[in-house]
């Protein structure tokens, strides 16, 4: 329809586990907002099952997990939980302090991309936009 | 992002069964105005009318989300299932949004009886997004007993909410300077229930009395509007609020009639026309629109005459936008 604008990507930006350092997640949320995306933002300290419930209710395309104190090691569990809830189409990225050998573990568990300190704003935005399109194309029910 | 739906009837059926994933997906389709949306809305029509739709509005910072959170807890205590539509503003520049209303409702995230959806206003004025009414319908069809609509905190002219909600709750707070002034002109008229939140603060009683005094000046033939004090954080007064909502909802269900529904539809259509016209004017590269703009700039055309010409132009070549 000629008069319909494009649909904004929907992204959940959150933190799991016990790490409360949320400066990074706030900055990324603002980057994505300023790139025209709709960002669902939560407080830190989310449980895995809460992230799954949030992603389901909000019908997001991408989940961004910020981790600065080893909680990224919970992400493989999140990947399994998303799959189990029928949300395997959702793309997950991780940003923060992630050692190289553990990055490999995350990628192997299905994480699409890991961003490290100093990551470029334009790169983050481009990757999230692309992943959102991928997610949309892979939805089980359209 | 063009999303096509492979199996719309099945999605609608799953929604009517109350499946949260289907509800979530259907909301996205309706919000994005996809071709599948109309099929879903048609399929759910026989399943509408179960839910009571309660609107919460008021100026920014009065505690709308916190009060909604406490009200959800009260409804759950009363055995009701709940759907929440929480609207936050989109940037008029980029279209982006940070949706944070549900931060205050985190205690309900894992409760299957509570489904919360954040919507961005996507350019709609009046405190709700254009599709909020339809999203409320989807939650109704999914079997939610109470659907809560929380508007953007713009403080005035939330007449949109008045058109959609069965029960309209207007929230205020003490110590906000002229906020009683702010609500009296625009939205006092639409309130079924007035709430002064943050009742633990010193000026709460005074604000309550000001509101009551203001109501006393109204036409006496109009229905009475209760003024309640709540303290959402400490969870006081919320039982009274739930009772008051139930009382209004009982009255509304009795006088529900078709003309009200038709009026609402007409209003939503008018909104959609305005939105379509706006998109057309802002995005059109045609000579016709440019000439109208120039005419207004050079004071040869009035704004209203220009608008009339745009609408005529829309009828003729509306597909070039």
Short mmCIF file of C-alpha atoms in Angstrom, two decimals:
data_model
loop_
_atom_site.label_atom_id
_atom_site.label_comp_id
_atom_site.label_asym_id
_atom_site.label_seq_id
_atom_site.Cartn_x
_atom_site.Cartn_y
_atom_site.Cartn_z
CA UNK A 1 0.00 0.00 0.00
CA UNK A 2 1.48 3.28 -1.12
CA UNK A 3 0.62 5.22 2.03
CA UNK A 4 2.12 2.79 4.55
CA UNK A 5 5.48 3.59 6.07
CA UNK A 6 8.07 0.86 6.68
CA UNK A 7 7.69 -1.23 9.81
CA UNK A 8 10.28 -0.51 12.50
CA UNK A 9 12.40 -3.40 13.75
CA UNK A 10 11.57 -4.44 17.32
CA UNK A 11 14.52 -5.14 19.60
CA UNK A 12 14.67 -6.29 23.23
CA UNK A 13 17.70 -4.84 25.03
CA UNK A 14 18.28 -6.51 28.38
CA UNK A 15 20.68 -8.09 30.84
CA UNK A 16 20.55 -11.52 32.46
CA UNK A 17 22.09 -12.80 35.66
CA UNK A 18 23.45 -10.72 38.52
CA UNK A 19 25.40 -8.03 36.67
CA UNK A 20 23.90 -4.57 37.13
CA UNK A 21 26.23 -2.51 34.92
CA UNK A 22 23.64 -1.08 32.56
CA UNK A 23 25.41 1.91 31.02
CA UNK A 24 26.26 -0.06 27.89
CA UNK A 25 22.76 -1.42 27.38
CA UNK A 26 21.33 2.09 27.74
CA UNK A 27 23.72 3.47 25.15
CA UNK A 28 22.92 0.71 22.68
CA UNK A 29 19.18 1.20 23.30
CA UNK A 30 19.60 4.88 22.41
CA UNK A 31 21.64 4.03 19.28
CA UNK A 32 18.92 1.71 18.03
CA UNK A 33 16.15 4.18 18.91
CA UNK A 34 17.95 6.89 16.97
CA UNK A 35 18.21 4.51 14.03
CA UNK A 36 14.40 4.33 13.97
CA UNK A 37 13.93 1.02 15.80
CA UNK A 38 11.47 0.22 18.58
CA UNK A 39 13.46 -0.85 21.63
CA UNK A 40 11.92 -2.69 24.55
CA UNK A 41 14.20 -1.86 27.44
CA UNK A 42 14.26 -3.64 30.80
CA UNK A 43 16.11 -3.42 34.05
CA UNK A 44 19.12 -5.70 34.55
CA UNK A 45 18.90 -8.96 36.51
CA UNK A 46 16.39 -10.72 34.25
CA UNK A 47 15.86 -14.45 34.52
CA UNK A 48 16.19 -16.55 31.36
CA UNK A 49 12.47 -17.36 31.48
CA UNK A 50 11.61 -13.66 31.84
CA UNK A 51 13.57 -12.83 28.70
CA UNK A 52 11.69 -15.57 26.85
CA UNK A 53 8.32 -14.23 28.08
CA UNK A 54 9.26 -10.66 27.17
CA UNK A 55 10.46 -11.64 23.70
CA UNK A 56 7.29 -13.63 23.09
CA UNK A 57 4.80 -10.97 24.26
CA UNK A 58 6.63 -8.14 22.53
CA UNK A 59 7.17 -10.15 19.32
CA UNK A 60 10.70 -8.89 18.90
CA UNK A 61 13.02 -9.59 15.97
CA UNK A 62 16.32 -9.28 17.84
CA UNK A 63 17.46 -9.66 21.45
CA UNK A 64 20.54 -7.77 22.60
CA UNK A 65 22.17 -9.11 25.78
CA UNK A 66 24.65 -6.85 27.50
CA UNK A 67 27.17 -8.62 29.69
CA UNK A 68 30.06 -7.10 31.62
CA UNK A 69 30.59 -9.64 34.39
CA UNK A 70 30.57 -13.17 32.93
CA UNK A 71 26.79 -13.50 32.64
CA UNK A 72 27.23 -14.09 28.91
CA UNK A 73 27.94 -17.68 29.94
CA UNK A 74 24.17 -17.96 30.57
CA UNK A 75 23.39 -17.08 26.95
CA UNK A 76 23.62 -20.67 25.61
CA UNK A 77 20.84 -21.54 28.09
CA UNK A 78 18.81 -18.62 26.75
CA UNK A 79 19.29 -19.90 23.19
CA UNK A 80 17.91 -23.31 24.21
CA UNK A 81 14.99 -21.72 26.05
CA UNK A 82 14.08 -19.55 23.05
CA UNK A 83 14.15 -22.59 20.79
CA UNK A 84 11.99 -24.52 23.24
CA UNK A 85 9.41 -21.70 23.25
CA UNK A 86 9.15 -21.73 19.45
CA UNK A 87 11.13 -18.50 19.17
CA UNK A 88 14.07 -19.90 17.23
CA UNK A 89 13.64 -17.22 14.55
CA UNK A 90 14.68 -14.44 16.97
CA UNK A 91 18.28 -13.34 16.43
CA UNK A 92 20.46 -12.83 19.52
CA UNK A 93 23.49 -10.59 19.84
CA UNK A 94 25.77 -10.13 22.84
CA UNK A 95 27.76 -7.04 23.71
CA UNK A 96 30.29 -6.33 26.45
CA UNK A 97 33.26 -8.11 27.95
CA UNK A 98 33.51 -11.51 26.26
CA UNK A 99 36.89 -13.35 26.07
CA UNK A 100 37.75 -14.75 22.64
CA UNK A 101 37.48 -18.41 23.57
CA UNK A 102 34.07 -17.82 25.12
CA UNK A 103 32.91 -15.89 22.06
CA UNK A 104 33.35 -19.12 20.12
CA UNK A 105 31.10 -20.91 22.61
CA UNK A 106 28.42 -18.25 22.22
CA UNK A 107 28.53 -18.31 18.43
CA UNK A 108 28.32 -22.09 18.48
CA UNK A 109 25.18 -21.88 20.65
CA UNK A 110 23.47 -19.79 17.95
CA UNK A 111 24.37 -16.21 18.89
CA UNK A 112 24.58 -14.15 15.69
CA UNK A 113 27.26 -11.71 16.71
CA UNK A 114 29.35 -10.61 19.69
CA UNK A 115 30.30 -6.93 20.01
CA UNK A 116 33.36 -5.96 22.04
CA UNK A 117 34.36 -2.68 23.72
CA UNK A 118 34.89 0.01 21.10
CA UNK A 119 32.33 -1.47 18.72
CA UNK A 120 31.29 0.95 16.03
CA UNK A 121 27.85 2.53 16.30
CA UNK A 122 27.10 2.23 12.59
CA UNK A 123 28.20 -1.42 12.62
CA UNK A 124 25.88 -2.23 15.54
CA UNK A 125 22.95 -0.54 13.81
CA UNK A 126 23.63 -2.26 10.47
CA UNK A 127 23.96 -5.69 12.02
CA UNK A 128 20.78 -5.34 14.08
CA UNK A 129 18.82 -4.10 11.05
CA UNK A 130 20.04 -7.02 8.96
CA UNK A 131 19.30 -9.56 11.70
CA UNK A 132 15.80 -8.11 12.15
CA UNK A 133 15.13 -8.73 8.45
CA UNK A 134 16.47 -12.30 8.81
CA UNK A 135 14.20 -12.92 11.79
CA UNK A 136 11.19 -11.60 9.89
CA UNK A 137 11.92 -13.92 6.98
CA UNK A 138 12.24 -16.95 9.27
CA UNK A 139 9.11 -16.65 11.40
CA UNK A 140 7.19 -19.89 11.76
CA UNK A 141 3.82 -18.16 11.33
CA UNK A 142 4.72 -15.40 8.92
CA UNK B 1 10.19 -5.58 6.11
CA UNK B 2 7.50 -7.34 4.19
CA UNK B 3 6.05 -10.13 6.28
CA UNK B 4 3.54 -12.40 4.71
CA UNK B 5 1.48 -14.86 6.66
CA UNK B 6 1.25 -18.39 5.54
CA UNK B 7 -1.72 -19.42 7.63
CA UNK B 8 -3.86 -16.56 8.91
CA UNK B 9 -6.98 -18.59 9.82
CA UNK B 10 -4.89 -20.88 12.00
CA UNK B 11 -3.25 -17.90 13.69
CA UNK B 12 -6.69 -16.41 14.43
CA UNK B 13 -7.91 -19.74 15.81
CA UNK B 14 -4.90 -20.03 18.09
CA UNK B 15 -5.48 -16.46 19.27
CA UNK B 16 -9.09 -17.21 20.11
CA UNK B 17 -7.84 -20.24 22.09
CA UNK B 18 -5.84 -17.69 24.09
CA UNK B 19 -2.36 -18.74 22.98
CA UNK B 20 0.05 -15.92 23.94
CA UNK B 21 2.39 -16.40 20.96
CA UNK B 22 -0.51 -16.12 18.53
CA UNK B 23 -1.78 -12.99 20.28
CA UNK B 24 1.70 -11.45 20.12
CA UNK B 25 2.02 -12.20 16.43
CA UNK B 26 -1.47 -10.98 15.58
CA UNK B 27 -0.76 -7.67 17.35
CA UNK B 28 2.32 -7.14 15.15
CA UNK B 29 0.36 -7.89 12.00
CA UNK B 30 -2.44 -5.49 12.96
CA UNK B 31 -0.02 -2.82 14.11
CA UNK B 32 1.86 -3.01 10.83
CA UNK B 33 -1.34 -2.85 8.82
CA UNK B 34 -0.42 -5.94 6.81
CA UNK B 35 -2.95 -7.57 4.46
CA UNK B 36 -3.36 -10.43 6.95
CA UNK B 37 -4.56 -7.98 9.61
CA UNK B 38 -8.02 -7.53 8.13
CA UNK B 39 -8.51 -11.31 7.94
CA UNK B 40 -7.63 -11.66 11.61
CA UNK B 41 -9.89 -8.79 12.65
CA UNK B 42 -12.77 -10.36 10.73
CA UNK B 43 -12.15 -13.78 12.26
CA UNK B 44 -12.24 -12.46 15.83
CA UNK B 45 -15.45 -10.42 15.44
CA UNK B 46 -17.75 -13.07 16.94
CA UNK B 47 -15.47 -13.27 19.99
CA UNK B 48 -15.53 -9.60 21.02
CA UNK B 49 -17.30 -8.01 23.96
CA UNK B 50 -16.03 -10.16 26.82
CA UNK B 51 -13.37 -7.81 28.16
CA UNK B 52 -13.76 -4.59 30.07
CA UNK B 53 -11.39 -2.04 28.53
CA UNK B 54 -9.97 0.35 31.13
CA UNK B 55 -7.98 3.39 30.02
CA UNK B 56 -5.34 5.01 32.21
CA UNK B 57 -4.21 8.50 31.25
CA UNK B 58 -2.63 11.55 32.85
CA UNK B 59 0.42 13.82 32.73
CA UNK B 60 3.96 12.38 32.62
CA UNK B 61 5.36 11.37 35.98
CA UNK B 62 2.12 10.93 37.92
CA UNK B 63 2.77 7.20 38.23
CA UNK B 64 0.59 5.70 35.52
CA UNK B 65 2.76 2.63 34.95
CA UNK B 66 3.26 2.07 38.67
CA UNK B 67 -0.47 2.36 39.29
CA UNK B 68 -1.18 -0.01 36.41
CA UNK B 69 1.28 -2.46 37.97
CA UNK B 70 -0.50 -2.35 41.33
CA UNK B 71 -3.92 -2.50 39.68
CA UNK B 72 -2.84 -5.64 37.77
CA UNK B 73 -1.93 -7.26 41.09
CA UNK B 74 -5.37 -6.35 42.49
CA UNK B 75 -7.10 -7.80 39.41
CA UNK B 76 -5.09 -11.02 39.70
CA UNK B 77 -6.16 -11.27 43.36
CA UNK B 78 -9.75 -11.02 42.10
CA UNK B 79 -9.13 -13.87 39.66
CA UNK B 80 -9.19 -11.80 36.46
CA UNK B 81 -6.88 -12.35 33.52
CA UNK B 82 -5.31 -9.16 32.23
CA UNK B 83 -4.03 -7.70 28.98
CA UNK B 84 -2.07 -4.46 28.98
CA UNK B 85 -1.44 -2.14 26.04
CA UNK B 86 1.27 0.31 27.11
CA UNK B 87 1.97 3.14 24.69
CA UNK B 88 5.17 5.20 24.67
CA UNK B 89 6.07 7.97 22.23
CA UNK B 90 7.91 7.43 18.94
CA UNK B 91 10.48 10.00 17.90
CA UNK B 92 8.87 12.29 15.33
CA UNK B 93 12.31 12.60 13.70
CA UNK B 94 13.54 9.01 13.35
CA UNK B 95 10.43 6.96 14.18
CA UNK B 96 12.41 5.12 16.84
CA UNK B 97 11.26 4.56 20.42
CA UNK B 98 12.41 3.22 23.74
CA UNK B 99 9.50 1.39 25.30
CA UNK B 100 9.95 1.25 29.05
CA UNK B 101 6.49 1.20 30.62
CA UNK B 102 6.75 -2.46 31.47
CA UNK B 103 9.86 -1.89 33.60
CA UNK B 104 7.37 -0.96 36.35
CA UNK B 105 5.35 -4.11 35.69
CA UNK B 106 8.22 -6.58 35.88
CA UNK B 107 6.66 -8.54 38.75
CA UNK B 108 4.01 -9.84 36.34
CA UNK B 109 6.37 -11.00 33.57
CA UNK B 110 6.13 -14.68 34.43
CA UNK B 111 2.41 -14.68 35.27
CA UNK B 112 0.54 -16.49 32.46
CA UNK B 113 -2.56 -14.50 33.43
CA UNK B 114 -0.93 -11.23 32.42
CA UNK B 115 -0.01 -10.30 28.85
CA UNK B 116 1.73 -6.96 28.42
CA UNK B 117 2.48 -5.39 25.06
CA UNK B 118 4.41 -2.17 24.51
CA UNK B 119 3.36 -0.10 21.53
CA UNK B 120 5.12 2.92 20.07
CA UNK B 121 2.77 5.78 19.22
CA UNK B 122 4.16 5.78 15.66
CA UNK B 123 3.21 9.38 15.03
CA UNK B 124 -0.36 9.25 16.35
CA UNK B 125 -1.44 12.21 18.44
CA UNK B 126 -3.75 11.91 21.40
CA UNK B 127 -1.77 9.50 23.51
CA UNK B 128 -2.44 6.19 21.80
CA UNK B 129 -1.19 4.53 18.64
CA UNK B 130 -3.53 4.29 15.67
CA UNK B 131 -3.98 0.57 16.15
CA UNK B 132 -4.54 0.63 19.94
CA UNK B 133 -8.28 -0.01 19.56
CA UNK B 134 -7.64 -3.03 17.38
CA UNK B 135 -4.95 -4.34 19.71
CA UNK B 136 -7.45 -4.07 22.58
CA UNK B 137 -9.91 -6.07 20.45
CA UNK B 138 -7.30 -8.79 19.89
CA UNK B 139 -6.73 -9.09 23.64
CA UNK B 140 -10.49 -9.21 24.17
CA UNK B 141 -10.84 -12.01 21.62
CA UNK B 142 -7.97 -13.87 23.29
CA UNK B 143 -10.13 -14.06 26.39
CA UNK B 144 -8.55 -11.45 28.64
CA UNK B 145 -11.10 -10.36 31.28
CA UNK B 146 -9.70 -6.85 31.63
CA UNK B 147 -7.71 -4.93 29.01
CA UNK B 148 -5.77 -1.94 30.33
CA UNK B 149 -4.77 0.83 27.94
CA UNK B 150 -2.01 3.05 29.24
CA UNK B 151 -1.51 6.20 27.17
CA UNK B 152 1.54 8.29 26.50
CA UNK B 153 1.78 10.88 29.28
CA UNK B 154 0.92 13.97 27.36
CA UNK B 155 -1.45 15.33 29.96
CA UNK B 156 -4.14 16.62 27.70
CA UNK B 157 -6.49 15.79 24.88
CA UNK B 158 -6.46 12.03 25.40
CA UNK B 159 -9.82 11.95 23.77
CA UNK B 160 -8.59 8.95 21.79
CA UNK B 161 -8.69 6.92 24.96
CA UNK B 162 -12.19 8.12 25.66
CA UNK B 163 -13.33 6.66 22.35
CA UNK B 164 -11.78 3.26 22.98
CA UNK B 165 -12.05 2.54 26.70
CA UNK B 166 -15.20 1.41 28.53
CA UNK B 167 -13.91 2.98 31.74
CA UNK B 168 -11.70 6.07 31.69
CA UNK B 169 -9.34 6.65 34.62
CA UNK B 170 -7.58 10.02 34.71
CA UNK B 171 -4.58 10.16 37.02
CA UNK B 172 -3.06 13.16 38.67
CA UNK B 173 -0.50 13.69 41.42
CA UNK B 174 0.10 16.31 44.10
CA UNK B 175 2.91 18.82 44.02
CA UNK B 176 3.13 19.17 40.27
CA UNK B 177 2.34 22.86 40.21
CA UNK B 178 -0.31 23.49 37.65
CA UNK B 179 -1.15 19.93 36.89
CA UNK B 180 -4.70 20.29 38.09
CA UNK B 181 -4.94 23.16 35.64
CA UNK B 182 -3.41 20.93 33.00
CA UNK B 183 -6.01 18.22 33.29
CA UNK B 184 -9.09 20.36 33.81
CA UNK B 185 -9.39 21.74 30.30
CA UNK B 186 -8.73 18.69 28.18
CA UNK B 187 -9.46 15.47 29.90
CA UNK B 188 -11.51 16.14 32.99
CA UNK B 189 -14.61 15.87 30.84
CA UNK B 190 -13.82 12.36 29.75
CA UNK B 191 -12.98 10.92 33.18
CA UNK B 192 -15.18 8.26 34.72
CA UNK B 193 -12.85 8.07 37.69
CA UNK B 194 -10.29 10.60 38.89
CA UNK B 195 -7.27 9.34 40.81
CA UNK B 196 -4.79 11.36 42.81
CA UNK B 197 -1.76 9.10 43.01
CA UNK B 198 1.25 9.55 45.34
CA UNK B 199 -1.22 10.04 48.18
CA UNK B 200 1.60 9.76 50.70
CA UNK B 201 2.79 13.22 49.69
CA UNK B 202 1.82 16.27 51.76
CA UNK B 203 -0.31 18.06 49.16
CA UNK B 204 -2.36 15.02 48.18
CA UNK B 205 -5.44 15.95 50.18
CA UNK B 206 -5.39 19.46 48.80
CA UNK B 207 -5.21 18.19 45.22
CA UNK B 208 -8.10 15.85 45.93
CA UNK B 209 -10.18 18.71 47.28
CA UNK B 210 -9.36 20.92 44.31
CA UNK B 211 -10.55 18.23 41.94
CA UNK B 212 -13.74 17.68 43.92
CA UNK B 213 -14.38 21.43 43.96
CA UNK B 214 -13.90 21.57 40.22
CA UNK B 215 -16.32 18.69 39.72
CA UNK B 216 -18.82 20.54 41.90
CA UNK B 217 -18.93 23.31 39.32
CA UNK B 218 -20.11 21.01 36.59
CA UNK B 219 -23.57 20.53 35.24
CA UNK B 220 -25.45 18.66 37.97
CA UNK B 221 -27.32 16.48 35.49
CA UNK B 222 -24.06 14.75 34.58
CA UNK B 223 -23.05 11.54 36.30
CA UNK B 224 -20.93 11.79 39.39
CA UNK B 225 -17.20 11.14 39.09
CA UNK B 226 -15.46 9.59 42.10
CA UNK B 227 -12.16 11.13 43.20
CA UNK B 228 -9.87 8.50 44.72
CA UNK B 229 -6.52 8.70 46.45
CA UNK B 230 -3.98 6.00 45.71
CA UNK B 231 -0.41 5.34 46.68
CA UNK B 232 0.66 2.90 44.00
CA UNK B 233 4.08 2.13 45.44
CA UNK B 234 2.71 1.28 48.87
CA UNK B 235 -0.34 -0.32 47.29
CA UNK B 236 -3.01 1.61 49.11
CA UNK B 237 -6.31 2.70 47.62
CA UNK B 238 -6.08 0.29 44.72
CA UNK B 239 -8.89 -1.94 46.00
CA UNK B 240 -11.17 1.12 45.94
CA UNK B 241 -10.02 1.85 42.40
CA UNK B 242 -10.86 -1.70 41.29
CA UNK B 243 -14.31 -1.40 42.92
CA UNK B 244 -14.94 1.93 41.20
CA UNK B 245 -13.90 0.48 37.81
CA UNK B 246 -16.26 -2.44 38.29
CA UNK B 247 -19.14 -0.10 39.15
CA UNK B 248 -18.58 2.01 36.02
CA UNK B 249 -18.11 -1.09 33.86
CA UNK B 250 -21.47 -2.41 35.07
CA UNK B 251 -23.19 0.81 33.98
CA UNK B 252 -21.37 0.86 30.62
CA UNK B 253 -22.34 -2.69 29.70
CA UNK B 254 -25.99 -1.79 30.25
CA UNK B 255 -26.00 1.23 27.97
CA UNK B 256 -23.73 -0.27 25.31
CA UNK B 257 -25.34 0.34 21.96
CA UNK B 258 -24.55 0.17 18.31
CA UNK B 259 -24.44 3.89 17.67
CA UNK B 260 -21.59 4.25 20.15
CA UNK B 261 -19.62 1.58 18.32
CA UNK B 262 -20.38 3.21 14.97
CA UNK B 263 -19.27 6.57 16.36
CA UNK B 264 -16.02 5.04 17.49
CA UNK B 265 -15.41 3.49 14.09
CA UNK B 266 -16.14 6.80 12.41
CA UNK B 267 -13.64 8.49 14.69
CA UNK B 268 -10.96 5.88 13.94
CA UNK B 269 -11.61 6.31 10.22
CA UNK B 270 -11.23 10.09 10.50
CA UNK B 271 -7.88 9.51 12.21
CA UNK B 272 -6.74 7.13 9.50
CA UNK B 273 -7.74 9.63 6.79
CA UNK B 274 -5.74 12.35 8.54
CA UNK B 275 -2.74 10.06 8.76
CA UNK B 276 -2.99 9.07 5.09
CA UNK B 277 -3.31 12.70 4.06
CA UNK B 278 -0.28 13.61 6.16
CA UNK B 279 1.84 10.88 4.58
CA UNK B 280 0.66 11.99 1.14
CA UNK B 281 1.51 15.64 1.69
CA UNK B 282 4.87 14.95 3.35
CA UNK B 283 6.10 12.35 0.86
CA UNK B 284 4.53 13.38 -2.42
CA UNK B 285 6.92 14.67 -5.05
CA UNK B 286 4.13 15.70 -7.44
CA UNK B 287 3.67 19.12 -8.97
CA UNK B 288 0.13 19.37 -7.60
CA UNK B 289 1.16 19.26 -3.96
CA UNK B 290 4.14 21.55 -4.57
CA UNK B 291 1.80 24.09 -6.19
CA UNK B 292 -0.58 24.00 -3.22
CA UNK B 293 2.31 24.49 -0.79
CA UNK B 294 3.56 27.42 -2.82
CA UNK B 295 0.09 28.91 -2.97
CA UNK B 296 -0.09 28.91 0.82
CA UNK B 297 3.39 30.37 1.17
CA UNK B 298 2.49 33.22 -1.17
CA UNK B 299 -0.79 33.82 0.69
CA UNK B 300 -2.88 33.06 -2.39
CA UNK B 301 -4.49 30.07 -0.68
CA UNK B 302 -5.76 29.70 2.88
CA UNK B 303 -4.67 26.59 4.81
CA UNK B 304 -8.21 25.23 4.80
CA UNK B 305 -8.59 25.79 1.05
CA UNK B 306 -5.20 24.10 0.54
CA UNK B 307 -6.39 21.17 2.64
CA UNK B 308 -9.54 20.88 0.53
CA UNK B 309 -7.45 20.76 -2.62
CA UNK B 310 -5.19 18.08 -1.11
CA UNK B 311 -8.20 15.90 -0.28
CA UNK B 312 -9.49 16.29 -3.84
CA UNK B 313 -6.03 15.41 -5.08
CA UNK B 314 -5.98 12.31 -2.84
CA UNK B 315 -9.19 11.11 -4.41
CA UNK B 316 -7.78 11.51 -7.90
CA UNK B 317 -4.19 10.28 -7.67
CA UNK B 318 -3.78 8.89 -4.19
CA UNK B 319 -1.38 6.20 -5.27
CA UNK B 320 1.59 8.36 -6.08
CA UNK B 321 2.49 9.04 -2.45
#
